mmCIF file of C-alpha atoms in Angstrom:
data_model
loop_
_atom_site.group_PDB
_atom_site.id
_atom_site.type_symbol
_atom_site.label_atom_id
_atom_site.label_comp_id
_atom_site.label_asym_id
_atom_site.label_seq_id
_atom_site.Cartn_x
_atom_site.Cartn_y
_atom_site.Cartn_z
ATOM 1 C CA ILE S 1 204.864 86.748 115.544
ATOM 2 C CA LEU S 2 203.951 86.878 119.228
ATOM 3 C CA PHE S 3 206.108 89.981 119.711
ATOM 4 C CA VAL S 4 204.397 91.779 116.815
ATOM 5 C CA ASN S 5 200.965 90.801 118.141
ATOM 6 C CA HIS S 6 201.908 91.989 121.640
ATOM 7 C CA LEU S 7 203.301 95.248 120.254
ATOM 8 C CA ASP S 8 200.214 95.807 118.110
ATOM 9 C CA HIS S 9 197.961 95.247 121.099
ATOM 10 C CA HIS S 10 199.797 97.787 123.246
ATOM 11 C CA LEU S 11 200.240 100.394 120.529
ATOM 12 C CA TYR S 12 196.732 100.375 119.105
ATOM 13 C CA HIS S 13 194.620 99.110 122.013
ATOM 14 C CA PRO S 14 195.992 100.910 125.060
ATOM 15 C CA ARG S 15 194.331 100.868 128.460
ATOM 16 C CA SER S 16 192.887 104.173 129.572
ATOM 17 C CA SER S 17 194.496 103.970 133.023
ATOM 18 C CA GLN S 18 198.069 104.140 131.735
ATOM 19 C CA PRO S 19 200.119 107.124 132.970
ATOM 20 C CA TYR S 20 201.409 107.906 129.466
ATOM 21 C CA GLU S 21 197.925 108.599 128.155
ATOM 22 C CA ILE S 22 196.154 111.901 127.849
ATOM 23 C CA GLU S 23 192.351 111.540 127.711
ATOM 24 C CA GLY S 24 192.508 108.016 126.264
ATOM 25 C CA LYS S 25 195.234 108.836 123.718
ATOM 26 C CA GLN S 26 198.945 108.210 124.024
ATOM 27 C CA ALA S 27 201.045 111.246 124.781
ATOM 28 C CA PRO S 28 203.059 112.426 121.752
ATOM 29 C CA SER S 29 206.283 112.285 123.775
ATOM 30 C CA PHE S 30 205.641 108.617 124.543
ATOM 31 C CA ARG S 31 204.974 107.790 120.887
ATOM 32 C CA LYS S 32 208.225 109.574 119.998
ATOM 33 C CA LEU S 33 210.100 107.513 122.600
ATOM 34 C CA GLN S 34 208.523 104.313 121.254
ATOM 35 C CA PHE S 35 209.600 105.155 117.729
ATOM 36 C CA LYS S 36 213.167 105.912 118.810
ATOM 37 C CA TYR S 37 213.413 102.730 120.856
ATOM 38 C CA LEU S 38 211.941 100.467 118.199
ATOM 39 C CA SER S 39 214.046 101.920 115.401
ATOM 40 C CA VAL S 40 217.270 101.372 117.379
ATOM 41 C CA TYR S 41 216.094 97.920 118.501
ATOM 42 C CA LEU S 42 215.356 96.851 114.928
ATOM 43 C CA LEU S 43 218.727 98.184 113.771
ATOM 44 C CA VAL S 44 220.512 96.186 116.479
ATOM 45 C CA MET S 45 218.549 93.039 115.605
ATOM 46 C CA LEU S 46 219.441 93.473 111.931
ATOM 47 C CA ALA S 47 223.131 93.904 112.823
ATOM 48 C CA ASP S 48 223.016 90.781 114.978
ATOM 49 C CA TRP S 49 221.376 88.830 112.177
ATOM 50 C CA LEU S 50 224.019 89.964 109.695
ATOM 51 C CA GLN S 51 226.797 89.144 112.167
ATOM 52 C CA GLY S 52 225.530 85.574 112.467
ATOM 53 C CA THR S 53 226.197 84.829 108.819
ATOM 54 C CA ASN S 54 229.702 86.310 109.014
ATOM 55 C CA MET S 55 230.533 84.388 112.173
ATOM 56 C CA TYR S 56 229.356 81.150 110.541
ATOM 57 C CA THR S 57 231.722 81.726 107.619
ATOM 58 C CA LEU S 58 234.598 82.609 109.948
ATOM 59 C CA TYR S 59 234.152 79.562 112.173
ATOM 60 C CA LYS S 60 233.752 77.300 109.152
ATOM 61 C CA SER S 61 237.000 78.631 107.650
ATOM 62 C CA TYR S 62 238.845 77.544 110.832
ATOM 63 C CA GLY S 63 237.370 74.049 110.475
ATOM 64 C CA MET S 64 235.177 74.250 113.573
ATOM 65 C CA ASN S 65 231.899 72.378 113.999
ATOM 66 C CA VAL S 66 229.614 75.411 113.834
ATOM 67 C CA SER S 67 226.395 73.659 114.836
ATOM 68 C CA THR S 68 227.944 72.358 118.071
ATOM 69 C CA LEU S 69 229.347 75.782 118.856
ATOM 70 C CA PHE S 70 226.020 77.588 118.388
ATOM 71 C CA LEU S 71 224.086 74.851 120.194
ATOM 72 C CA THR S 72 226.448 75.084 123.172
ATOM 73 C CA GLY S 73 225.955 78.859 123.320
ATOM 74 C CA PHE S 74 222.162 78.679 123.119
ATOM 75 C CA CYS S 75 221.880 75.881 125.681
ATOM 76 C CA SER S 76 224.184 77.570 128.181
ATOM 77 C CA SER S 77 222.258 80.807 127.774
ATOM 78 C CA ALA S 78 218.939 79.041 128.349
ATOM 79 C CA LEU S 79 220.247 77.133 131.364
ATOM 80 C CA PHE S 80 222.249 79.810 133.156
ATOM 81 C CA GLY S 81 220.088 82.743 132.072
ATOM 82 C CA THR S 82 217.086 81.274 133.842
ATOM 83 C CA PHE S 83 218.850 80.876 137.180
ATOM 84 C CA VAL S 84 220.914 84.046 136.987
ATOM 85 C CA GLY S 85 217.764 86.016 136.168
ATOM 86 C CA LEU S 86 216.012 84.623 139.225
ATOM 87 C CA LEU S 87 218.986 85.402 141.467
ATOM 88 C CA VAL S 88 219.332 88.928 140.149
ATOM 89 C CA ASP S 89 215.608 89.531 140.653
ATOM 90 C CA GLN S 90 215.879 88.263 144.220
ATOM 91 C CA TYR S 91 219.088 90.036 145.309
ATOM 92 C CA GLY S 92 218.941 93.104 143.103
ATOM 93 C CA ARG S 93 220.475 94.251 139.842
ATOM 94 C CA ARG S 94 223.358 96.039 141.521
ATOM 95 C CA LEU S 95 224.657 92.846 143.146
ATOM 96 C CA GLY S 96 224.186 90.955 139.869
ATOM 97 C CA CYS S 97 226.887 92.931 138.099
#
């Protein structure tokens, strides 16, 4: 919900000092880029959502505790992602790879 609100604010209430604006209106090339990006992003999110249900079924068929597996992945991502993000911001993206 916050993402949609943020997106709505930037798409329909732009600031006039933005470089992608022409006389207070968004440049058509920028709107085209936004549409391309959002359509691919939504497709990827849909694919990820569909993959989650398949992975659950696969892990369950092997007799694994699925909730522990997903919880471990989310917690490690939250823990390490925070620190790795800070380090990459400090030392540069090139060194982070």
